[in-house]
GROMACS .gro file of C-alpha atoms in nm:
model
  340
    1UNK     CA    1  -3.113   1.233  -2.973
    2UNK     CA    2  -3.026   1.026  -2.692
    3UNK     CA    3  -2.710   1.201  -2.599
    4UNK     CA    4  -2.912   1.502  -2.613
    5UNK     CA    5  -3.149   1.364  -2.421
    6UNK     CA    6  -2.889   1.268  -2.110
    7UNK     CA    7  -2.726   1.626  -2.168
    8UNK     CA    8  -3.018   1.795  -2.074
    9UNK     CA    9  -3.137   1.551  -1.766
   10UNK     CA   10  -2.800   1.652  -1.624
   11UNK     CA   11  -2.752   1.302  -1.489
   12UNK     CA   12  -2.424   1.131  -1.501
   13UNK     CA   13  -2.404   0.814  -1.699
   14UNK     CA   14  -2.235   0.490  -1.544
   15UNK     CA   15  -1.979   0.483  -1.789
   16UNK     CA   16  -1.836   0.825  -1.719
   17UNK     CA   17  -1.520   0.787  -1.528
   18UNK     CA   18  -1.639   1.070  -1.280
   19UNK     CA   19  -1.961   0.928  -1.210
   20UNK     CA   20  -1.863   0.806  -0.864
   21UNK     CA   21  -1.856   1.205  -0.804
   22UNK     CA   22  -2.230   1.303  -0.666
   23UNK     CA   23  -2.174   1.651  -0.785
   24UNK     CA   24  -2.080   1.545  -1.148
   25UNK     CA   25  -2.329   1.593  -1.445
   26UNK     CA   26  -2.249   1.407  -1.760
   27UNK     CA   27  -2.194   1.688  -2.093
   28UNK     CA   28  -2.206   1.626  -2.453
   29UNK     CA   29  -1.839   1.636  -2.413
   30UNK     CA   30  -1.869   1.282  -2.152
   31UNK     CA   31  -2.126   1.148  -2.398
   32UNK     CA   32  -1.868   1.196  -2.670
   33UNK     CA   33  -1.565   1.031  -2.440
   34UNK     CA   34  -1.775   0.740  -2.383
   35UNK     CA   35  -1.865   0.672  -2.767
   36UNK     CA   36  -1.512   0.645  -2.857
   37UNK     CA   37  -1.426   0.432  -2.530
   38UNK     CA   38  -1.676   0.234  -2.668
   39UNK     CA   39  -1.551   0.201  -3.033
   40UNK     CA   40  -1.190   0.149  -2.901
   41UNK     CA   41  -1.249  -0.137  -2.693
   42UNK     CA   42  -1.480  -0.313  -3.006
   43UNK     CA   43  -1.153  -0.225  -3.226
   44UNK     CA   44  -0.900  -0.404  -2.976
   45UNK     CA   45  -1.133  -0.722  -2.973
   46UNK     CA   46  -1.188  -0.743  -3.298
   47UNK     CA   47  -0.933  -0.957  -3.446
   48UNK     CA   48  -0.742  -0.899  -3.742
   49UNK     CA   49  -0.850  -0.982  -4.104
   50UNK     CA   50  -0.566  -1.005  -4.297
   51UNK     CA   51  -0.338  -1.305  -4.123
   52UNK     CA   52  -0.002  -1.495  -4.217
   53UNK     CA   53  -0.061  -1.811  -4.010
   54UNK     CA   54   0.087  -2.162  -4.095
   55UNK     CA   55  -0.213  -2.470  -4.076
   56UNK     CA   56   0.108  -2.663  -3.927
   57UNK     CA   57   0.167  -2.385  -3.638
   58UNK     CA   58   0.087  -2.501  -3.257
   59UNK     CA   59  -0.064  -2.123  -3.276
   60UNK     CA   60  -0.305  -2.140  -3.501
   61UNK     CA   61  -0.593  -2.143  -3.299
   62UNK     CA   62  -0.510  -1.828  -3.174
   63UNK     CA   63  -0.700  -1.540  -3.378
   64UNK     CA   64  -0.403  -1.296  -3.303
   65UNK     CA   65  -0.094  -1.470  -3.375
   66UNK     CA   66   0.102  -1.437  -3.680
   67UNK     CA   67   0.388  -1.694  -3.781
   68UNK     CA   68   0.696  -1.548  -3.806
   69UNK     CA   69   1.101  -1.710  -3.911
   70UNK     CA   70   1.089  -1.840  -3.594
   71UNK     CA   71   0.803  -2.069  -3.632
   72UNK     CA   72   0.845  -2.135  -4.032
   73UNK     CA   73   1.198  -2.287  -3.871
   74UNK     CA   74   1.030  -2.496  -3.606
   75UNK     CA   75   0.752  -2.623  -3.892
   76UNK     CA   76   1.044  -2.700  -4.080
   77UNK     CA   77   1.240  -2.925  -3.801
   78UNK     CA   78   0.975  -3.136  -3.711
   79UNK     CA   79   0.875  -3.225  -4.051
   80UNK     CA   80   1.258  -3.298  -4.155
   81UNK     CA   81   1.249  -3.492  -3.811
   82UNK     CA   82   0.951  -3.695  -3.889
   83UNK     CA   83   1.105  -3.759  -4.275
   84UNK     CA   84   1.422  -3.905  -4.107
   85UNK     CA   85   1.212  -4.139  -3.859
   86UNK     CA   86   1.041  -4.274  -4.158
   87UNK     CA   87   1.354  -4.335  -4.386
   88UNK     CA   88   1.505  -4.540  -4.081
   89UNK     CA   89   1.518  -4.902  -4.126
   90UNK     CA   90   1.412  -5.099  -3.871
   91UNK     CA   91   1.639  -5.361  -3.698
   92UNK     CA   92   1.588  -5.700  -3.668
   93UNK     CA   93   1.556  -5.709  -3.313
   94UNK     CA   94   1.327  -5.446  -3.331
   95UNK     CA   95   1.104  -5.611  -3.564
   96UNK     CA   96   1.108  -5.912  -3.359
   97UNK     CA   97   1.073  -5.747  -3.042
   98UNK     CA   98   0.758  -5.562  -3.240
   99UNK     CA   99   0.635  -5.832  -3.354
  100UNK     CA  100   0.624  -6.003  -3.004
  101UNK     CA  101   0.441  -5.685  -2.894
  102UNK     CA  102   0.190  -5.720  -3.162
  103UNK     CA  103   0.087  -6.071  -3.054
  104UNK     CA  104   0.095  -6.005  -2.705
  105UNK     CA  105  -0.175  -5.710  -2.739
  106UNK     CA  106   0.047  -5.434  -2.840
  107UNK     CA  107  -0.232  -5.297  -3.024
  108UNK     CA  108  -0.386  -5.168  -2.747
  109UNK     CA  109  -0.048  -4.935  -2.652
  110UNK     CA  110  -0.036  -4.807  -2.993
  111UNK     CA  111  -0.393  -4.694  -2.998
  112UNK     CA  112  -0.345  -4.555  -2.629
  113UNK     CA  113  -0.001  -4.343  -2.751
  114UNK     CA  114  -0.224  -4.250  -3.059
  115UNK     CA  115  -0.527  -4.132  -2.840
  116UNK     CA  116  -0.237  -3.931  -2.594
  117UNK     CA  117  -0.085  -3.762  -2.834
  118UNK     CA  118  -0.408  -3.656  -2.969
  119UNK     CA  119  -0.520  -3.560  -2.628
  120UNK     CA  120  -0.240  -3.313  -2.610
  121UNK     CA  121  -0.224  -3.013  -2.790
  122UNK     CA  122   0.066  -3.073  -3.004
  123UNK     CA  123  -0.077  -3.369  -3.259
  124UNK     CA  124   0.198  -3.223  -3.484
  125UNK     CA  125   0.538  -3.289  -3.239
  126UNK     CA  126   0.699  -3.614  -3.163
  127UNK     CA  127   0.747  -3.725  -2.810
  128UNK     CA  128   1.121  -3.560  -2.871
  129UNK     CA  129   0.993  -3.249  -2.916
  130UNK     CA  130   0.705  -3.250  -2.701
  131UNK     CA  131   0.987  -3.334  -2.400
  132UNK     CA  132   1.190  -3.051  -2.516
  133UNK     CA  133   0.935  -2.772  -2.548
  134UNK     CA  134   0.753  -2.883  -2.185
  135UNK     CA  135   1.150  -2.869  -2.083
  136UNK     CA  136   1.168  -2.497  -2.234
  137UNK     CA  137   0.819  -2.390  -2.046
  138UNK     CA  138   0.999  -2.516  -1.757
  139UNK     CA  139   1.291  -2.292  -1.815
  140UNK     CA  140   1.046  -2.002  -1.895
  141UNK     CA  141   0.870  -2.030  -1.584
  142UNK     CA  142   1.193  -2.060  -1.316
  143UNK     CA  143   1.346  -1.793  -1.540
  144UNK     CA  144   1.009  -1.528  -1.453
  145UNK     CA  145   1.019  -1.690  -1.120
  146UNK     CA  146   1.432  -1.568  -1.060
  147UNK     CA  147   1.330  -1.238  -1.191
  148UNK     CA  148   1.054  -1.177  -0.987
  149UNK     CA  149   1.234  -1.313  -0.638
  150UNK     CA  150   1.510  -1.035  -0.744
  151UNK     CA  151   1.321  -0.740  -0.794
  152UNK     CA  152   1.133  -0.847  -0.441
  153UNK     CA  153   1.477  -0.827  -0.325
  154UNK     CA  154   1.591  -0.534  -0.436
  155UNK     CA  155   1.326  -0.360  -0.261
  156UNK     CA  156   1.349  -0.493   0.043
  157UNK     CA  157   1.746  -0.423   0.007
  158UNK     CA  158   1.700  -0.031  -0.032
  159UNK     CA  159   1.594   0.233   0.200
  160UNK     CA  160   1.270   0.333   0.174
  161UNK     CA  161   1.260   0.695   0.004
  162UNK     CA  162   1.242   0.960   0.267
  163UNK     CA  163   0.912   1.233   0.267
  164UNK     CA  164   1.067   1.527   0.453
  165UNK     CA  165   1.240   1.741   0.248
  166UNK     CA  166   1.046   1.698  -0.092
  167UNK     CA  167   0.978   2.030  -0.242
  168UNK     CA  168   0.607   2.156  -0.344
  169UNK     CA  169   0.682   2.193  -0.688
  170UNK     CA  170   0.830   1.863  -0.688
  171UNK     CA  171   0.497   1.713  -0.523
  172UNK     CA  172   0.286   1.897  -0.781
  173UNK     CA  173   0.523   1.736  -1.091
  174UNK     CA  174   0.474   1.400  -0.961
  175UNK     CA  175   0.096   1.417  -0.912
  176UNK     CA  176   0.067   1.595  -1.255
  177UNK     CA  177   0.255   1.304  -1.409
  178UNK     CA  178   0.012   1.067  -1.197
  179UNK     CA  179  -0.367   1.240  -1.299
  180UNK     CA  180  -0.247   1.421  -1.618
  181UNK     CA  181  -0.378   1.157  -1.874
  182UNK     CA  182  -0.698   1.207  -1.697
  183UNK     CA  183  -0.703   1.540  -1.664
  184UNK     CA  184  -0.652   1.602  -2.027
  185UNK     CA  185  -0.908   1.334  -2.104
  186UNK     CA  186  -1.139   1.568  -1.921
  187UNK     CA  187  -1.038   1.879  -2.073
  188UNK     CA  188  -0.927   2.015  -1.666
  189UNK     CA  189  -0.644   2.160  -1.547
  190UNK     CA  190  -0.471   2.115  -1.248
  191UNK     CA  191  -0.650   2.371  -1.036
  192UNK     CA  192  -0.989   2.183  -1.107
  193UNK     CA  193  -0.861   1.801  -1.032
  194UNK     CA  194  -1.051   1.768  -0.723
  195UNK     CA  195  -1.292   1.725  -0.947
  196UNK     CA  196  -1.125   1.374  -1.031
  197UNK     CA  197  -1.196   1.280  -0.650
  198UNK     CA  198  -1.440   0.984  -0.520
  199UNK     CA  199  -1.653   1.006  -0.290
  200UNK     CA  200  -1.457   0.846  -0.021
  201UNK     CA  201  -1.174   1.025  -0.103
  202UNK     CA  202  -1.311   1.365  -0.055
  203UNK     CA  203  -1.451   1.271   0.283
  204UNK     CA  204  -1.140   1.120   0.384
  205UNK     CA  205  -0.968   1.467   0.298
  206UNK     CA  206  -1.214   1.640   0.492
  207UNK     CA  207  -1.185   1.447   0.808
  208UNK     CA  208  -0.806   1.516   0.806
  209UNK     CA  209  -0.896   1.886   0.771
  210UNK     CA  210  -1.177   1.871   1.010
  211UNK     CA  211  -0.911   1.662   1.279
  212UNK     CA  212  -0.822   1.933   1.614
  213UNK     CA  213  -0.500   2.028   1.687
  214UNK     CA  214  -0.284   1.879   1.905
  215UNK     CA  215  -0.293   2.128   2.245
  216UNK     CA  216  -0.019   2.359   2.290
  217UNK     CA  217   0.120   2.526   2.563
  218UNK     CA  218  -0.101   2.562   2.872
  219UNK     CA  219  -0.408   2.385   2.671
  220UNK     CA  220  -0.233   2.072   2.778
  221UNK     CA  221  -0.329   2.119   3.148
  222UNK     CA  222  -0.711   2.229   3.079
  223UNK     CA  223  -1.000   2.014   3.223
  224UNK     CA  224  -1.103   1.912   2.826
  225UNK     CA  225  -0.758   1.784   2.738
  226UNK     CA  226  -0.740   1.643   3.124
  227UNK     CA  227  -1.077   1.450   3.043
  228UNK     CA  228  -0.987   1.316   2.654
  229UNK     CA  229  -0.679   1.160   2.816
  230UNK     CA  230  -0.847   0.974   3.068
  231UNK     CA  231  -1.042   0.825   2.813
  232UNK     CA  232  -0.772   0.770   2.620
  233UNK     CA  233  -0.672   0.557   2.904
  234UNK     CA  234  -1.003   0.410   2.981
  235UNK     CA  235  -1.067   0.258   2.652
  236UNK     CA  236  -0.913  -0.079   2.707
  237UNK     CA  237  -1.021  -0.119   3.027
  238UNK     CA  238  -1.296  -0.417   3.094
  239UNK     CA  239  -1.601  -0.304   3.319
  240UNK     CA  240  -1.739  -0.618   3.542
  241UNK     CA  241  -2.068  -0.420   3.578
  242UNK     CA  242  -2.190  -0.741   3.769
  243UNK     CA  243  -1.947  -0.661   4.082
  244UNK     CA  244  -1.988  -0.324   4.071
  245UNK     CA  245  -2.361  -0.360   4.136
  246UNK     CA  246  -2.298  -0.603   4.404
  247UNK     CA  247  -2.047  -0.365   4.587
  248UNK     CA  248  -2.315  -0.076   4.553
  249UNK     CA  249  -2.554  -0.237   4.706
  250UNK     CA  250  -2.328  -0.396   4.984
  251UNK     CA  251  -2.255  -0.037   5.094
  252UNK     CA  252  -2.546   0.222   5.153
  253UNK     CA  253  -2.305   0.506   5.144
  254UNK     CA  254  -2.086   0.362   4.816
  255UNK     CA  255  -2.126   0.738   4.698
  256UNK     CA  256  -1.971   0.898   5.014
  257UNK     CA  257  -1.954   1.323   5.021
  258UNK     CA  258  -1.799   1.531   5.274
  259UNK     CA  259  -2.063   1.493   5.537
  260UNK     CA  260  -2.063   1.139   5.562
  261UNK     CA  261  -1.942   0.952   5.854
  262UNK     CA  262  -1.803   0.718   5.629
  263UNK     CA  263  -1.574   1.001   5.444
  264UNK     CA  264  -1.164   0.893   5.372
  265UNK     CA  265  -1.268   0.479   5.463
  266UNK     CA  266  -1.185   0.295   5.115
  267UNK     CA  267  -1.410   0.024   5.039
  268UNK     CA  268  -1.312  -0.349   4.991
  269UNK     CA  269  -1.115  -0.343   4.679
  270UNK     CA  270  -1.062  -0.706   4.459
  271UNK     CA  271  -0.718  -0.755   4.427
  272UNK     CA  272  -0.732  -0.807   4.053
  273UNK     CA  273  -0.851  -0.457   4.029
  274UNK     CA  274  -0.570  -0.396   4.155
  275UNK     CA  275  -0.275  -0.560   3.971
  276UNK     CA  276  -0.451  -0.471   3.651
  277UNK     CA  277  -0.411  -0.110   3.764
  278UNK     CA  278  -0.055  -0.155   3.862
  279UNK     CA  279   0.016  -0.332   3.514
  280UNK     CA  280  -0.181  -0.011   3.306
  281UNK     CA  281   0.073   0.246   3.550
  282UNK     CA  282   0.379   0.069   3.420
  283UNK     CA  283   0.302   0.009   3.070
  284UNK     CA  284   0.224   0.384   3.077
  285UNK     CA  285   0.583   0.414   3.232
  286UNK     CA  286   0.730   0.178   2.924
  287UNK     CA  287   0.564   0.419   2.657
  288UNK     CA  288   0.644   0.739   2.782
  289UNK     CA  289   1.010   0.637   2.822
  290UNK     CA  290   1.029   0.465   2.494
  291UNK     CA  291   0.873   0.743   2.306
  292UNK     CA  292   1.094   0.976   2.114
  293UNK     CA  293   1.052   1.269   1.846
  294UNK     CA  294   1.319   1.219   1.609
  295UNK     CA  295   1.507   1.496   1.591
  296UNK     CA  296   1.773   1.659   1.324
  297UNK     CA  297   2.133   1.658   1.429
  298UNK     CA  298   2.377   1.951   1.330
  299UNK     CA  299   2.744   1.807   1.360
  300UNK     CA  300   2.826   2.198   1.282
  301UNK     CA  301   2.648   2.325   1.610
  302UNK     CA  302   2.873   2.463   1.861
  303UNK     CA  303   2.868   2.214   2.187
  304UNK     CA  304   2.720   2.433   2.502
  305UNK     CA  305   2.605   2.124   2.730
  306UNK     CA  306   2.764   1.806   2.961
  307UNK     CA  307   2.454   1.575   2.868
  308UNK     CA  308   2.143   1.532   2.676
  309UNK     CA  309   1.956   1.642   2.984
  310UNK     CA  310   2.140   1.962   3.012
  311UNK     CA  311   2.112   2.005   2.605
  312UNK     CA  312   1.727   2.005   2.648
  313UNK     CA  313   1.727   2.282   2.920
  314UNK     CA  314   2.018   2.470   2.753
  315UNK     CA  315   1.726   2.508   2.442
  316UNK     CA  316   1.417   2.570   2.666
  317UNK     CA  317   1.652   2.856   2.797
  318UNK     CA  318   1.761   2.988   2.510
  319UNK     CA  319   1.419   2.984   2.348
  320UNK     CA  320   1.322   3.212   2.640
  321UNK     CA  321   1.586   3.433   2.731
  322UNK     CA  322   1.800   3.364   2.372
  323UNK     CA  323   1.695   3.748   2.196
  324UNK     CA  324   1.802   3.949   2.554
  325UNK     CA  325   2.116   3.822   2.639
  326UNK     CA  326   2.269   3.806   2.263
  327UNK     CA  327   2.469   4.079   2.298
  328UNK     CA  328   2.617   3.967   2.617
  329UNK     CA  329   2.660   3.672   2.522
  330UNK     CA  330   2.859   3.762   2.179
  331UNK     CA  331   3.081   4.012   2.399
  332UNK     CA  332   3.147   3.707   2.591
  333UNK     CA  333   3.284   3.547   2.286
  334UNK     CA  334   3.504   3.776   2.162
  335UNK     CA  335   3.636   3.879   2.459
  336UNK     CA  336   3.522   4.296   2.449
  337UNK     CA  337   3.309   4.242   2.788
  338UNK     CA  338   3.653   4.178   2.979
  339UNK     CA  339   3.799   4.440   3.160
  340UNK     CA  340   4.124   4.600   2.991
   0.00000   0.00000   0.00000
């Protein structure tokens, strides 16, 4: 009744994995999704019935483990190693030495060792093998550790995998491979997955799609493109409006036109104003030098220039004039335009 219920409200349930989408209504077929989400997760925390554990195992507090030869063989040393220790006959000077302890309060050490070991979480392992298995941890950890440092590494070490070139159907395997669990979950196919999108992401996508070209051609020199740029190059810049409403009112005519006496006199300008515009000119300069499309070389390409200067012009010529002097040009090369 209830999934019924939400069916026919056409509201999308918190659970569903699409219910970040605002356009998304929740189906019998999301209700059923969810139910066996549900019954999944209470199956994987449920722990099992039916255990092989050993009351001697350091692991038997955990609900999932399950004692295998390996820990059967451990069980087995430490009570051999403990039946050893006990057959052991103590030495004289031990027992004196003992002894000795005894009177001088060694009671209190053995019921601090008692109350340490107790307070670890191996009451089971001698001081032996509590030494040796913190000394294996230890191993464990630096081992992970090595590993870990060397697949950082690695990455660093190779190239990062270049974009161009990567073929559409390529692109669309890839993503399949990515969203194709989810897609199936949802019963979509690949023409529907923007279906699969957030919110953000689908406003992100249409910003880009939204964004204006960059200007081509003679739309560079227009009074729009003109205007963007000088805000562009305006945006850093600090306004003291505090000086510029002292020099305004220090000069009646701070707004001169044509028909002002005034007209082609500059006004007192701070000399900080200055250098700051100086310094914006030249780190203009820096960028527009240091700027560079990169660009595909052709070692196969015939040579047709003295510099990189001329190489630029030798293109912007050819992409003019290229399709009306080809002929020419080809009688050139093999040598028909010469006179017999």
């Amino acid at each position: 009744m209830a999934s019924s219920s939400a069916a026919a409200s056409g509201k999308s349930r918190p659970e569903c994995i699409n219910s970040s989408n605002p356009f998304h209504e929740c189906s019998d077929y999301c209700l059923r999704k969810i139910a066996e989400a549900k019954e999944r997760i209470e199956d994987e925390q449920r722990p099992p019935v039916d255990r092989t554990v050993h009351p001697d195992c350091i692991n038997a507090s955990n609900p999932y483990h399950v004692c295998s030869e390996y820990c059967f063989k451990r069980i087995a040393d430490a009570k051999s190693g403990l039946e050893r220790a006990e057959q052991e006959p103590p030495s004289a000077d031990a027992g004196k030495s003992d002894a000795a302890q005894a009177e001088g309060g060694g009671g209190d050490d053995d019921a601090e060792q008692e109350d340490a070991g107790s307070d670890d979480g191996y009451p089971q392992m001698t001081e032996k093998q509590k030494k040796l298995f913190e000394l294996r941890l230890k191993m464990n950890e630096a081992r992970k550790a090595n590993q870990q440092a060397m697949v950082a590494e690695k990455k660093r070490m190779e190239p990062r995998a270049e974009s161009r070139g990567v073929s559409k159907q390529k692109w669309l395997e890839d993503r399949k491979k990515k969203i194709g669990k989810l897609l199936d979950s949802n019963g979509l196919d690949m023409t529907k997955s923007y279906m699969l999108d957030t919110q953000e992401s689908a406003e992100a996508k249409y910003k880009k799609w939204e964004k204006e070209p960059a200007p081509y051609g003679w739309d560079v020199f227009n009074q729009k493109t003109l205007y963007d740029a000088y805000k562009k190059r305006t945006k850093n810049i600090e306004v003291d409006m505090e000086a510029y409403n002292k020099a305004k009112e220090a000069d009646p005519e701070f707004y001169r036109d044509a028909s002002s006496l005034q007209y082609g006199k500059v006004s007192k300008v701070p000399e900080e104003n200055i250098d700051r515009m100086v310094n914006e000119l030249k780190e203009r300069d820096e960028k527009r030098k240091a700027f560079s499309r990169r660009r595909k070389f052709h070692e196969d390409k015939d040579i047709d220039s003295i510099n990189d200067r001329n190489e630029h012009f030798n293109k912007k010529v050819e992409r003019a004039f290229g399709k009306y002097t080809l002929e020419i040009k080809n009688n050139l090369e093999r040598g028909t335009a010469l006179p017999d």
